[in-house]
Tab-separated table of C-alpha atoms in Angstrom:
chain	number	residue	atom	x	y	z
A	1	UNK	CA	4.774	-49.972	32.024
A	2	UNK	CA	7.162	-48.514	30.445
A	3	UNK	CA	9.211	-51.511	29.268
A	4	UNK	CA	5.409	-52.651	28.230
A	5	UNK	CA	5.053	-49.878	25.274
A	6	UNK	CA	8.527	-49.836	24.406
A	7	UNK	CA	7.893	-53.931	23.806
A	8	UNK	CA	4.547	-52.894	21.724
A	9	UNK	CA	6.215	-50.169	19.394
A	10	UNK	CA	9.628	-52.335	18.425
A	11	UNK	CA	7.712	-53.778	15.156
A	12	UNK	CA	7.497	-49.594	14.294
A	13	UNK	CA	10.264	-47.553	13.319
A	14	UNK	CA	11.136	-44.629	15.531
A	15	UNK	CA	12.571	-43.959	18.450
A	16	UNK	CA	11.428	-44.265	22.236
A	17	UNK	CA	11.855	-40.278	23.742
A	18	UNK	CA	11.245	-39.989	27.665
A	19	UNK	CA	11.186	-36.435	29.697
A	20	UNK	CA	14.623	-36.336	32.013
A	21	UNK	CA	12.145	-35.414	34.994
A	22	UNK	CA	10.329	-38.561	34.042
A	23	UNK	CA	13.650	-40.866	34.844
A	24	UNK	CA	13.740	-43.155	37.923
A	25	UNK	CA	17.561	-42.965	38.353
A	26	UNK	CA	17.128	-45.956	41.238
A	27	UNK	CA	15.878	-48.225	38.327
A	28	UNK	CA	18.275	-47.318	35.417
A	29	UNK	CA	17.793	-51.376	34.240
A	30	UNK	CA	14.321	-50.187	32.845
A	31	UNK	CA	15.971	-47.725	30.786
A	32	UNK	CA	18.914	-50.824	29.614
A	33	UNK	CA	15.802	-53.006	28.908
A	34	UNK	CA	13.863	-50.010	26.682
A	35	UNK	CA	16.966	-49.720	24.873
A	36	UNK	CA	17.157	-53.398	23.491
A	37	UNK	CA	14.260	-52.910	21.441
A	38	UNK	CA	14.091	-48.937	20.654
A	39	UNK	CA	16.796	-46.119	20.868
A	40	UNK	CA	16.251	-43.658	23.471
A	41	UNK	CA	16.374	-39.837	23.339
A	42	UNK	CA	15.785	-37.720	26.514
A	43	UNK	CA	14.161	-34.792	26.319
A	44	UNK	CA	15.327	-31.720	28.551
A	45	UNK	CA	14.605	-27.813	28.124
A	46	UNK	CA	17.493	-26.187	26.686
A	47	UNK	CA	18.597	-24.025	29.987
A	48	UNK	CA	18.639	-27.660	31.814
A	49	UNK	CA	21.055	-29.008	30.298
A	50	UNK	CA	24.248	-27.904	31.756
A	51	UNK	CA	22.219	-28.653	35.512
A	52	UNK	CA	20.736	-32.097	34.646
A	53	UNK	CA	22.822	-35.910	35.087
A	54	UNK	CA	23.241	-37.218	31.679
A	55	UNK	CA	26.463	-39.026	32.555
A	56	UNK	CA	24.433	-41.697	34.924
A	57	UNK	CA	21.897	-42.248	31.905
A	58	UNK	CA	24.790	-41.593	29.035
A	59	UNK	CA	24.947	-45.591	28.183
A	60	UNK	CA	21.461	-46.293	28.020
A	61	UNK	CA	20.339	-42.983	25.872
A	62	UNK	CA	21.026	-42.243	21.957
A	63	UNK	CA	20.814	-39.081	21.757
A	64	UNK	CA	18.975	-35.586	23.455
A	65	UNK	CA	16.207	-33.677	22.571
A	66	UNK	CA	16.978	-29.943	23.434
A	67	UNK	CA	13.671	-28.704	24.174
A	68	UNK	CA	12.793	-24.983	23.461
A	69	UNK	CA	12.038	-23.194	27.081
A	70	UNK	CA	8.562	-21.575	27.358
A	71	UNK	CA	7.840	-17.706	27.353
A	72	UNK	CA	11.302	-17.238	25.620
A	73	UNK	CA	11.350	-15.902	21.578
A	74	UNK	CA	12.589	-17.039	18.892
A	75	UNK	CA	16.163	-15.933	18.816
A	76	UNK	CA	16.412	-16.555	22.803
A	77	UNK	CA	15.537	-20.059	22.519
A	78	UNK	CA	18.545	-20.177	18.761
A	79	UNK	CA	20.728	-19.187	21.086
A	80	UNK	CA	20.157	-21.510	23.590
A	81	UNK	CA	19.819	-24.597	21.176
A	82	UNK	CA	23.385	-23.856	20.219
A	83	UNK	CA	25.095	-23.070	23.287
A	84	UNK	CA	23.259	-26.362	24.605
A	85	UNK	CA	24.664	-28.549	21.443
A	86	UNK	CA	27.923	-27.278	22.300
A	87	UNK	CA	28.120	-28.551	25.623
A	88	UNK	CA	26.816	-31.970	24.245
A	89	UNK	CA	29.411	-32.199	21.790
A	90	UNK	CA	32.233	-31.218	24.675
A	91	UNK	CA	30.973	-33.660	26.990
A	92	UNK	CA	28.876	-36.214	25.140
A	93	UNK	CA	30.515	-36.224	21.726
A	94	UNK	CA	28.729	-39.206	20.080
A	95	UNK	CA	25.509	-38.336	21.340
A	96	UNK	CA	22.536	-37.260	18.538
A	97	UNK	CA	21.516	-33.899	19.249
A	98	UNK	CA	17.451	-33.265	17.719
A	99	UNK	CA	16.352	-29.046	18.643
A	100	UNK	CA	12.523	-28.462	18.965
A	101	UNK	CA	11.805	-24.385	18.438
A	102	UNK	CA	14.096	-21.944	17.342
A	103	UNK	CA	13.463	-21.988	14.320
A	104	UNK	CA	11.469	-19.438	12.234
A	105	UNK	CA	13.490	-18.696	9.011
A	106	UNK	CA	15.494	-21.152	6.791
A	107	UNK	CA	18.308	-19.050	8.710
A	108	UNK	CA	17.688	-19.978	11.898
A	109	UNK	CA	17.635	-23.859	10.952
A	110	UNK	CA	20.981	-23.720	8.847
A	111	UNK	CA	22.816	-22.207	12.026
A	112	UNK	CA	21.472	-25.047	13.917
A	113	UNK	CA	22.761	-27.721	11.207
A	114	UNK	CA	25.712	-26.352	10.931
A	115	UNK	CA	26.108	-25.910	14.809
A	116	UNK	CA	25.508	-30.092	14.657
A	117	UNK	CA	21.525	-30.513	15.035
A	118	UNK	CA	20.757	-34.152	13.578
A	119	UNK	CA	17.626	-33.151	13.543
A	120	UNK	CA	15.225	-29.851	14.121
A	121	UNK	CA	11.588	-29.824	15.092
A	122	UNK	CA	9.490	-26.528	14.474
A	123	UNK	CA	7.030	-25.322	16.933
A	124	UNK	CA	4.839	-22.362	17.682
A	125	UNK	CA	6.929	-20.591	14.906
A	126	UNK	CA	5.718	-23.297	12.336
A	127	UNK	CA	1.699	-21.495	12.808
A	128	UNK	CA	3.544	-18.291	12.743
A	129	UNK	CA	5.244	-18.301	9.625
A	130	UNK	CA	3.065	-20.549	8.079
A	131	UNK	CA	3.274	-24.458	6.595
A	132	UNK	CA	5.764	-22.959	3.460
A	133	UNK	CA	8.662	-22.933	6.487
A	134	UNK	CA	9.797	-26.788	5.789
A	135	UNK	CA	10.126	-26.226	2.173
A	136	UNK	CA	12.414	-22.725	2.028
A	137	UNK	CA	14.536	-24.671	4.889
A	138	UNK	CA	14.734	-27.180	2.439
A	139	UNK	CA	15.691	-25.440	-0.222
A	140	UNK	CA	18.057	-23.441	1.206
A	141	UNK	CA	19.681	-26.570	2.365
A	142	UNK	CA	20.233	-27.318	-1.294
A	143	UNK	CA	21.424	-24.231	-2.410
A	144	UNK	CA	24.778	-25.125	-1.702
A	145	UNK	CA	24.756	-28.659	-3.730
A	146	UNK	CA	26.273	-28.946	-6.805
A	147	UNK	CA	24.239	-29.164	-10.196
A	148	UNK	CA	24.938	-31.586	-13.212
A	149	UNK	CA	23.041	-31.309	-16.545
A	150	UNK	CA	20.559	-33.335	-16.939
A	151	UNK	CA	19.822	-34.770	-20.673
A	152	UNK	CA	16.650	-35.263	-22.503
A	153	UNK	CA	15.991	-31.079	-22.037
A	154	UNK	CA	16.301	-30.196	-25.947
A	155	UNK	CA	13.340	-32.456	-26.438
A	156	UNK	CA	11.399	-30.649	-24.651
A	157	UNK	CA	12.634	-27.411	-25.681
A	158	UNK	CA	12.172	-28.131	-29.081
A	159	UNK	CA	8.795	-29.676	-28.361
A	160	UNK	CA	7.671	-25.675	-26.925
A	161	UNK	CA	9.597	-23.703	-29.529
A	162	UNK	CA	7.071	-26.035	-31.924
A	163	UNK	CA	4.438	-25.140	-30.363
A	164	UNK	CA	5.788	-21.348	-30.698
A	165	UNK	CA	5.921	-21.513	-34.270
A	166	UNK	CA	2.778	-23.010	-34.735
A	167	UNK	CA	0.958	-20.399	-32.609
A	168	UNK	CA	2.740	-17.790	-34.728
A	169	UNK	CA	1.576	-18.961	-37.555
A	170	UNK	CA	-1.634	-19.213	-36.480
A	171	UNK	CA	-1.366	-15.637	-35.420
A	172	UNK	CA	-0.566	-14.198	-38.583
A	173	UNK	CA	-3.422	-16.424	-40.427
A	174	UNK	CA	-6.042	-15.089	-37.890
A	175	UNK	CA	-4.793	-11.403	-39.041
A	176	UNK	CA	-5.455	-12.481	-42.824
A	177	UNK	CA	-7.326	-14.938	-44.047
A	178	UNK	CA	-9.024	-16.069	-40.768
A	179	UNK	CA	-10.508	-19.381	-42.567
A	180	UNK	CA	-8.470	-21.973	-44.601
A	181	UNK	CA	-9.207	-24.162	-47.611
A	182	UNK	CA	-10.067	-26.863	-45.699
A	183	UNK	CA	-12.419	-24.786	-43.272
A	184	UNK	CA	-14.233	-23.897	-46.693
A	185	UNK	CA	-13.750	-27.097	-47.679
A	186	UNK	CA	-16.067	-28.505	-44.527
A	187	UNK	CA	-19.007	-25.546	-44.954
A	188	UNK	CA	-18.504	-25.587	-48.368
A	189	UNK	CA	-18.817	-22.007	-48.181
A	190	UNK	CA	-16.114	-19.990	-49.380
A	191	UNK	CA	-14.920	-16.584	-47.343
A	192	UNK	CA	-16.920	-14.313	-49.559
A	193	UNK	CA	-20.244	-15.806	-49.325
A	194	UNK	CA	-19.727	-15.827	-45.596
A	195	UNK	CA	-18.560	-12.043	-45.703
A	196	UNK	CA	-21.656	-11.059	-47.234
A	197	UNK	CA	-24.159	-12.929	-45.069
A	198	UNK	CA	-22.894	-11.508	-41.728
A	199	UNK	CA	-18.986	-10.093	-41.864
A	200	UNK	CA	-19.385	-10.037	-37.758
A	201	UNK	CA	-18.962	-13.947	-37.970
A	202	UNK	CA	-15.413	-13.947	-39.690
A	203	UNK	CA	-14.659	-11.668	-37.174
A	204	UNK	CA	-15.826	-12.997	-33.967
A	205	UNK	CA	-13.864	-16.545	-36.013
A	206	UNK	CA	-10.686	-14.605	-36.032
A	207	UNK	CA	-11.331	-13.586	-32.316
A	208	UNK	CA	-11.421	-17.172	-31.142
A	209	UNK	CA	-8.124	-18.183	-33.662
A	210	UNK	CA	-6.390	-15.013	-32.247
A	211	UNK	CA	-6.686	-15.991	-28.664
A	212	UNK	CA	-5.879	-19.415	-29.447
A	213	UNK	CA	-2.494	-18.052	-31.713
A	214	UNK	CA	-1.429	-16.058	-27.895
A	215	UNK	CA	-2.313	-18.990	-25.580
A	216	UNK	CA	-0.276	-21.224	-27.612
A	217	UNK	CA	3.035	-18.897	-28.034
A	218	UNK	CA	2.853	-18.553	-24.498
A	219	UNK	CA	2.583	-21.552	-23.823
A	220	UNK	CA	5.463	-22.473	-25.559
A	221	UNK	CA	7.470	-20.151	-24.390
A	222	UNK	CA	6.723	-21.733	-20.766
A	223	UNK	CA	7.599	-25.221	-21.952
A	224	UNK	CA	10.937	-24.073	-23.456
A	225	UNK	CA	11.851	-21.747	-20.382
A	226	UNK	CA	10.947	-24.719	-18.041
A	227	UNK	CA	12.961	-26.889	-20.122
A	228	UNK	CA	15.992	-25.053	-20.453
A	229	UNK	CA	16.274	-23.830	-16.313
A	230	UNK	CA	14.558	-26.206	-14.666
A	231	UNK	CA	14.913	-30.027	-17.123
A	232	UNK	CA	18.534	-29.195	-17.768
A	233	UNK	CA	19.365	-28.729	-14.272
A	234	UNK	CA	17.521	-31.862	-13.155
A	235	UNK	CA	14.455	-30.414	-11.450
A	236	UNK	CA	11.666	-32.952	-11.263
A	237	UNK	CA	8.878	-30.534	-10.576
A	238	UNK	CA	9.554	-28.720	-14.012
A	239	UNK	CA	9.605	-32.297	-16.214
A	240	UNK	CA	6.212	-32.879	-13.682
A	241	UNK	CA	5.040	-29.960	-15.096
A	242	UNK	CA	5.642	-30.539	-18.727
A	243	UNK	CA	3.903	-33.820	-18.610
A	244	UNK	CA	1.007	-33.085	-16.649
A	245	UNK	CA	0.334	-29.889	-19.164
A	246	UNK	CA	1.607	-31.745	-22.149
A	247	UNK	CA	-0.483	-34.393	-21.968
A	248	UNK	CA	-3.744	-33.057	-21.034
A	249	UNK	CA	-3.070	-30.871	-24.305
A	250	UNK	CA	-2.642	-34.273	-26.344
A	251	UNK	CA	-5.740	-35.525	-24.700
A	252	UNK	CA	-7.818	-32.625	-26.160
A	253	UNK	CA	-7.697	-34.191	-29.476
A	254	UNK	CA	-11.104	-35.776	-28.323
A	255	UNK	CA	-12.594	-32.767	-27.854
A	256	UNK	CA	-11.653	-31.922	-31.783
A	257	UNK	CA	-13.234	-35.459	-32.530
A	258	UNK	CA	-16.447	-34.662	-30.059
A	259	UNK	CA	-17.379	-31.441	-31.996
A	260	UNK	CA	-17.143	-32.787	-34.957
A	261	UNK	CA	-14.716	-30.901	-37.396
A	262	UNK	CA	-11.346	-32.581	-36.929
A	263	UNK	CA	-9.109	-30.853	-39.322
A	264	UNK	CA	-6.036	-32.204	-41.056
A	265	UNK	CA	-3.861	-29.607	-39.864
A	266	UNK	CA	-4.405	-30.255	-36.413
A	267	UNK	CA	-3.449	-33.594	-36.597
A	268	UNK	CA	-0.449	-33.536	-38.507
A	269	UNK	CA	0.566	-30.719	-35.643
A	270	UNK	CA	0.171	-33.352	-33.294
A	271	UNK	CA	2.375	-35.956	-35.392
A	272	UNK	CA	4.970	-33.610	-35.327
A	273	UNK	CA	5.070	-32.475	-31.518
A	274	UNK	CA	4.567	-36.064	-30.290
A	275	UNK	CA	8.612	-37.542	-30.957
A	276	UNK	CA	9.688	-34.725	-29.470
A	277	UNK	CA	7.683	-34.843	-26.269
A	278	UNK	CA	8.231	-38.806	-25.764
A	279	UNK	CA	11.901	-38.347	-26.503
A	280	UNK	CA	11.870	-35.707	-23.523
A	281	UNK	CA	9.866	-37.995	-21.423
A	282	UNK	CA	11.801	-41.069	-21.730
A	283	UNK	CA	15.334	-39.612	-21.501
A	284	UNK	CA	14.253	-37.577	-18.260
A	285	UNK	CA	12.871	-40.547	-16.118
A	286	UNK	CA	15.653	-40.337	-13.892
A	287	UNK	CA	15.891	-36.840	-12.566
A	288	UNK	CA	14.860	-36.309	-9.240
A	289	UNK	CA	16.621	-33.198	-7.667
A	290	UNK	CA	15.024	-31.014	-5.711
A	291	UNK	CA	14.593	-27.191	-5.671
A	292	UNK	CA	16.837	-25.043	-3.841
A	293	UNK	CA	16.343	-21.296	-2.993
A	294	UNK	CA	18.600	-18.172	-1.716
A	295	UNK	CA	16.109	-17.303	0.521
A	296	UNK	CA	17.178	-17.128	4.489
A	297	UNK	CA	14.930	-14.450	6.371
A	298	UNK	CA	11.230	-13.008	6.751
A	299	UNK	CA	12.347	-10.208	5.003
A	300	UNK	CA	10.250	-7.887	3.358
A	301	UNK	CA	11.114	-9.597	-0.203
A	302	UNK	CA	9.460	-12.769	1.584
A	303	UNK	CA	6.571	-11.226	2.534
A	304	UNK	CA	5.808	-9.827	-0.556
A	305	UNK	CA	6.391	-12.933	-2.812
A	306	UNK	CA	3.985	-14.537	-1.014
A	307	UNK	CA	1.381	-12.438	-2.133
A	308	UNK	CA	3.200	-12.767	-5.635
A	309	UNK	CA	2.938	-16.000	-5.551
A	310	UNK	CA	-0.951	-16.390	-4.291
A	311	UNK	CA	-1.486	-13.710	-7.409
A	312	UNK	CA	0.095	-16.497	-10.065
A	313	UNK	CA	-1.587	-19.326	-8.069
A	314	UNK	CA	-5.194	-17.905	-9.033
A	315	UNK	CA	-3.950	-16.803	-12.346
A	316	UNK	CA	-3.281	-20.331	-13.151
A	317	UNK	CA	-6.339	-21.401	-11.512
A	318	UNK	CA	-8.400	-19.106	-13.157
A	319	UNK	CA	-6.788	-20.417	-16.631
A	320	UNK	CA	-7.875	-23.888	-16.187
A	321	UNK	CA	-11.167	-22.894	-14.956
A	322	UNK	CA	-11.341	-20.556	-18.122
A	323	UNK	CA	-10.237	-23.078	-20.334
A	324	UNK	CA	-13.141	-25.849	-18.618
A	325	UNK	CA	-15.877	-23.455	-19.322
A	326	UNK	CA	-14.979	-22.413	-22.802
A	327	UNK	CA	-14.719	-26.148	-23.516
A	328	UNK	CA	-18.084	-27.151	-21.806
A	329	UNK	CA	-19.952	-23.852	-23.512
A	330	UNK	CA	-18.688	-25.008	-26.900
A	331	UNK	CA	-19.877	-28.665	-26.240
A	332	UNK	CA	-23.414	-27.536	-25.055
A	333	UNK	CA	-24.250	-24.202	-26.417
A	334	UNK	CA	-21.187	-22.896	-28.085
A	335	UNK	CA	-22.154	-18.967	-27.945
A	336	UNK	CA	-23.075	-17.173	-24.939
A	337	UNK	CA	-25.898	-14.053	-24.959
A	338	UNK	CA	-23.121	-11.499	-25.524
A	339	UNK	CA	-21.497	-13.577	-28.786
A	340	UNK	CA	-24.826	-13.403	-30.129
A	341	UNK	CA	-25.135	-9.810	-29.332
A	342	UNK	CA	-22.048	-8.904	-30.791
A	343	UNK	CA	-23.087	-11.595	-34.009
A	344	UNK	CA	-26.496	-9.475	-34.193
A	345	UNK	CA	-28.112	-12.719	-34.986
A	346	UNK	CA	-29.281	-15.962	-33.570
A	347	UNK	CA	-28.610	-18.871	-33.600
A	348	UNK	CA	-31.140	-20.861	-35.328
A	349	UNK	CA	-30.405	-18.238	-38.306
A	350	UNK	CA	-26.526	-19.359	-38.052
A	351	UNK	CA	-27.284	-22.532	-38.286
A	352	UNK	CA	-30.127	-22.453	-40.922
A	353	UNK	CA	-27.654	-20.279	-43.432
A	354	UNK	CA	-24.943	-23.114	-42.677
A	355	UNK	CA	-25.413	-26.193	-40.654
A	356	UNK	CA	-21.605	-26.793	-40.620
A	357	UNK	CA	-20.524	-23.331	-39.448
A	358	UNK	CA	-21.308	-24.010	-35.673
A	359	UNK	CA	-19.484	-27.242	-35.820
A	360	UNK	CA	-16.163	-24.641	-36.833
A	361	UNK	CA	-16.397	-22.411	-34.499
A	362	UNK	CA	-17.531	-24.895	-31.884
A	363	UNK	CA	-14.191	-26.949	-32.962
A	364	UNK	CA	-11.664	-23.359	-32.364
A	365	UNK	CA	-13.429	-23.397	-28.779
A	366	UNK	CA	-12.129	-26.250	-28.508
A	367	UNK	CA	-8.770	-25.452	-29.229
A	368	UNK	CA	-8.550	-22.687	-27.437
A	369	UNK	CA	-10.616	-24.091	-24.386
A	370	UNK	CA	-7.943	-26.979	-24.213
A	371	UNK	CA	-4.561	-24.682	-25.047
A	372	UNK	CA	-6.106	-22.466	-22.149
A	373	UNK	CA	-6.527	-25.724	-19.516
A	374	UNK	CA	-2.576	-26.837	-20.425
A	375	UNK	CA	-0.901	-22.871	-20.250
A	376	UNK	CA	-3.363	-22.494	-16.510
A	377	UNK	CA	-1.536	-25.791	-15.519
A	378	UNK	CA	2.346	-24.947	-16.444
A	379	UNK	CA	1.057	-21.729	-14.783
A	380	UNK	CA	0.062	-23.486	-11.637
A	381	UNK	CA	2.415	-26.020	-11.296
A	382	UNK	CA	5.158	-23.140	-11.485
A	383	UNK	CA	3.615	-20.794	-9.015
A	384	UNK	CA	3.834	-23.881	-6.211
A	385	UNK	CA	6.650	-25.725	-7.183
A	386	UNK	CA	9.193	-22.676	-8.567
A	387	UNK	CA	8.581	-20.039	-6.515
A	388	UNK	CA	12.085	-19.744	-5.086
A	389	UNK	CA	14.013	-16.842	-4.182
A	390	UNK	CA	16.751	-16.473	-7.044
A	391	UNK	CA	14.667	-17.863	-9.446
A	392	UNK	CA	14.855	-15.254	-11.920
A	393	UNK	CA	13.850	-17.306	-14.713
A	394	UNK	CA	10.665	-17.787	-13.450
A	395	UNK	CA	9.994	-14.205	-13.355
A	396	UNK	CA	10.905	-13.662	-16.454
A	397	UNK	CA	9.094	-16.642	-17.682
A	398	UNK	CA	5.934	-15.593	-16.088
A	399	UNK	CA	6.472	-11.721	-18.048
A	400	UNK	CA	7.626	-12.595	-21.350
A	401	UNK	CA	5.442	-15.927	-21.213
A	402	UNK	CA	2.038	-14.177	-20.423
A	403	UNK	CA	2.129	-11.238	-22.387
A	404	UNK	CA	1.543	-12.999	-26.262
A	405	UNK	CA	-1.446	-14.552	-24.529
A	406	UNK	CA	-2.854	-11.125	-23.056
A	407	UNK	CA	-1.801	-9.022	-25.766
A	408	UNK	CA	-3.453	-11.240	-28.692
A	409	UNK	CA	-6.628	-11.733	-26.287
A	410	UNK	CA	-7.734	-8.048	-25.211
A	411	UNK	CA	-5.958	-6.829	-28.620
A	412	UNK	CA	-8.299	-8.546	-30.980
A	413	UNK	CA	-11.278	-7.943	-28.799
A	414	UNK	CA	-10.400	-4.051	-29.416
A	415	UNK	CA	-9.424	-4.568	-32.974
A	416	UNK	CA	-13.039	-6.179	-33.878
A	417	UNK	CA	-15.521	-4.135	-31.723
A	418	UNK	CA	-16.390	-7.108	-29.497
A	419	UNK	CA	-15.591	-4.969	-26.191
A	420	UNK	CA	-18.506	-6.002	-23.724
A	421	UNK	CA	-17.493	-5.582	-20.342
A	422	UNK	CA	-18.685	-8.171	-19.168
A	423	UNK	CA	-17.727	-10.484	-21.365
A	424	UNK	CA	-13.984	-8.999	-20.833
A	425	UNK	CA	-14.123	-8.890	-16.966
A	426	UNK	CA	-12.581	-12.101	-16.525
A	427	UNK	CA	-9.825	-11.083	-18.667
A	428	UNK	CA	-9.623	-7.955	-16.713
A	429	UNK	CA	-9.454	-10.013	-13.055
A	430	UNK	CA	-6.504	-11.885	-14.781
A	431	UNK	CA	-4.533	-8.760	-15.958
A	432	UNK	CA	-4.812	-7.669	-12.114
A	433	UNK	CA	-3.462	-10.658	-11.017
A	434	UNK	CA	-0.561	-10.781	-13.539
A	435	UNK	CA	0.552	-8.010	-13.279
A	436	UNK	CA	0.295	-8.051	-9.447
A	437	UNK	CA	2.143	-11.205	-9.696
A	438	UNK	CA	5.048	-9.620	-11.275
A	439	UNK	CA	4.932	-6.825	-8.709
A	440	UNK	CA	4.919	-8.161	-5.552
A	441	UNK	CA	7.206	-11.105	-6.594
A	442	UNK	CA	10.251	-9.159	-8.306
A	443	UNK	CA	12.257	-8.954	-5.403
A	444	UNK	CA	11.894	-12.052	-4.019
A	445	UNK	CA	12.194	-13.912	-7.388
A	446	UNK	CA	15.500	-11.736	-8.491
A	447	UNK	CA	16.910	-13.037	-5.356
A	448	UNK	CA	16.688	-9.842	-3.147
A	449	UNK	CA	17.373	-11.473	0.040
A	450	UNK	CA	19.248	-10.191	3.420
A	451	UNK	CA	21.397	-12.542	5.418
């Protein structure tokens, strides 16, 4: 039977593993049969190993799987996986050596490695801990490996500091003159007709460009920080990042086209950004290294950037979902009942005064709906992917990158009287979560570890 499955699985990869106690040492030829089409490990609990006949089966098998021994902990069962391995390697030197247990920090698995495990397999630990384990053993794995620079980065950090400049200077134009030329242009209304028919609109027009300036300095700032830690030193999940956010961002030129406004400053933004984000694309097609993280133990710092982490998850989250309802409010309705509250008008009147005025503020929505749905992602994308101990970038990042954005939006809410609670609750849930982000993950992020 046994010769039987062994036949079946030799058009799979793998290996053929059989439990010592399982062994019929008065028919060893099965086991020389087994091994023409599959390698064989034998499995035996770690405390066994010492008591157990490996030399009768030693031609036949590959290599052993030390099995973790029931009712014992964690550290019990480390110390028994390495005192095993060295009696393989005294007396069975070319023999593979695969642990199952043990393990339930990246510490734990790097003794084992370097104690000459082939191969480690979690267990009960795995539920423990919880499914991040694999990854921080992985990346503390790399933490040793040596980093080269990685080109195409300046593209890409050029491409954010762009993106920076423009969202200054659409800062200091919502803190002036709020509309352009070519906004009156459109309405063909200039500032001071719309003044006098309701002042409250120019101001809830300089709300939306306001927000919009903050989201998009922040958002460059991400893209430049991302580029200059994480593209430079060849991480793929930052470059990921970039071009996941970057392009949705290029992509919301249609919803500038749907609304129908499309001004000629937006476009020749977009002219400009685009080299620089293809030349950061194309030169970085190659890099594929992998995080790596100074984390080791369960340590308090651990514990606590988890819930750091979750906090930046849903902040990101809650920025794309933001950003999808601001976008699908301005394509359907494009106020809700507390902009028309704060407006003191509706908006059959708004539209009766000027037919083209919706179709302006309906197109900033849009900008800010769409800057909102690219800064969520990088925010996203950097909570699960970067969120390694000794990353103090991204802490930084995730400080000096959010506060333009949070600043600008509850700033200009204050500044203009529009300060509804309800309309400035979600902004409220996301200032919790920021700044309980940077709380809880300071000490793991600035690499406060214990070996």
């Amino acid at each position: 039977e046994l010769i039987e499955i062994a036949r079946a699985l030799k058009p799979y990869n793998g290996v053929y593993e059989i439990d010592y106690n399982e062994i019929d040492f008065t028919k060893l030829d099965i086991l020389r049969s087994i091994r023409e089409w599959k390698n064989i490990y034998v499995r035996v609990p770690g405390n066994q190993i010492e008591k157990v006949d490996l030399h009768s089966i030693f031609p036949y098998i590959t290599g052993v799987v030390i099995d973790e021994v029931q009712g014992l902990d964690t550290l019990a069962n480390l110390a028994i996986h390495k005192e095993a391995m060295t009696y393989c390697q005294n007396e069975y030197p070319s023999l593979r050596l695969v642990t199952v247990g043990g393990v339930k920090e990246p510490d734990h698995a790097i003794q084992l490695l370097n104690h000459g495990a082939d191969l480690l397999f979690l267990s009960g630990e795995y539920v423990e801990v919880g499914p991040g384990l694999p990854k921080r053993i992985y990346e503390a794995i790399n933490d040793s490996a040596f980093q080269e620079e990685s080109r195409g980065w300046k593209d890409y950090f050029l491409f954010g500091l762009f993106i920076t400049i423009g969202g200054l200077i659409a800062l200091v134009l919502s803190l002036t003159s709020i509309v352009l030329p070519y906004d009156e242009s459109f309405m063909q209304l200039p500032r001071e007709e719309l003044l006098l028919f309701n002042e409250r609109l120019l101001w809830f027009m300089a709300h939306d460009r306001m927000t919009l300036a903050g989201t998009m300095i922040s958002g460059g700032i991400v893209y430049m920080t991302l580029s200059y830690y994480g593209v430079k030193n060849g991480l793929l999940w930052a470059k990921q990042a970039i071009d996941i956010a970057a392009i949705i961002g290029f992509l919301g030129i249609l919803f500038f086209i749907g609304y129908g406004y499309f001004d000629w400053l937006h476009l020749l933004f977009w002219i400009v950004l685009l080299p620089f984000y293809l030349g950061g694309y194309v030169k970085t097609k190659g890099i594929k290294r992998t995080p790596k993280s100074r984390n080791r133990r369960n340590d308090l710092a651990w514990r606590k950037g988890v819930m750091g982490q979750f906090c930046f998850v849903m902040l990101g989250f809650s920025f794309v979902l933001g950003g999808v309802i601001i976008s699908g409010i301005g394509v359907t309705g494009v106020f809700v009942p507390t902009d028309l509250q704060y407006i003191c008008m509706p908006e059959d009147l708004i539209h009766s005064f000027n037919g083209r005025l919706i179709s302006v503020i309906a197109h900033d929505r849009a900008g800010f709906g769409g800057a909102m749905i690219s800064v969520g992602l990088l925010v996203l994308m950097s909570a699960l992917w970067g969120f390694q101990s000794g990353n103090t970038w991204l802490w930084w990042m995730f400080l000096i990158g959010g506060l333009p954005a949070f600043v600008a939006g509850i700033y200009v809410h204050i500044m203009i009287g529009y300060t509804t609670f309800i309309h400035l609750l979600p902004a409220y849930i996301a200032l919790a979560l920021f700044f309980g982000g940077l709380y809880f993950s300071k000490s793991y992020l600035m690499g406060k570890y214990s070996y």
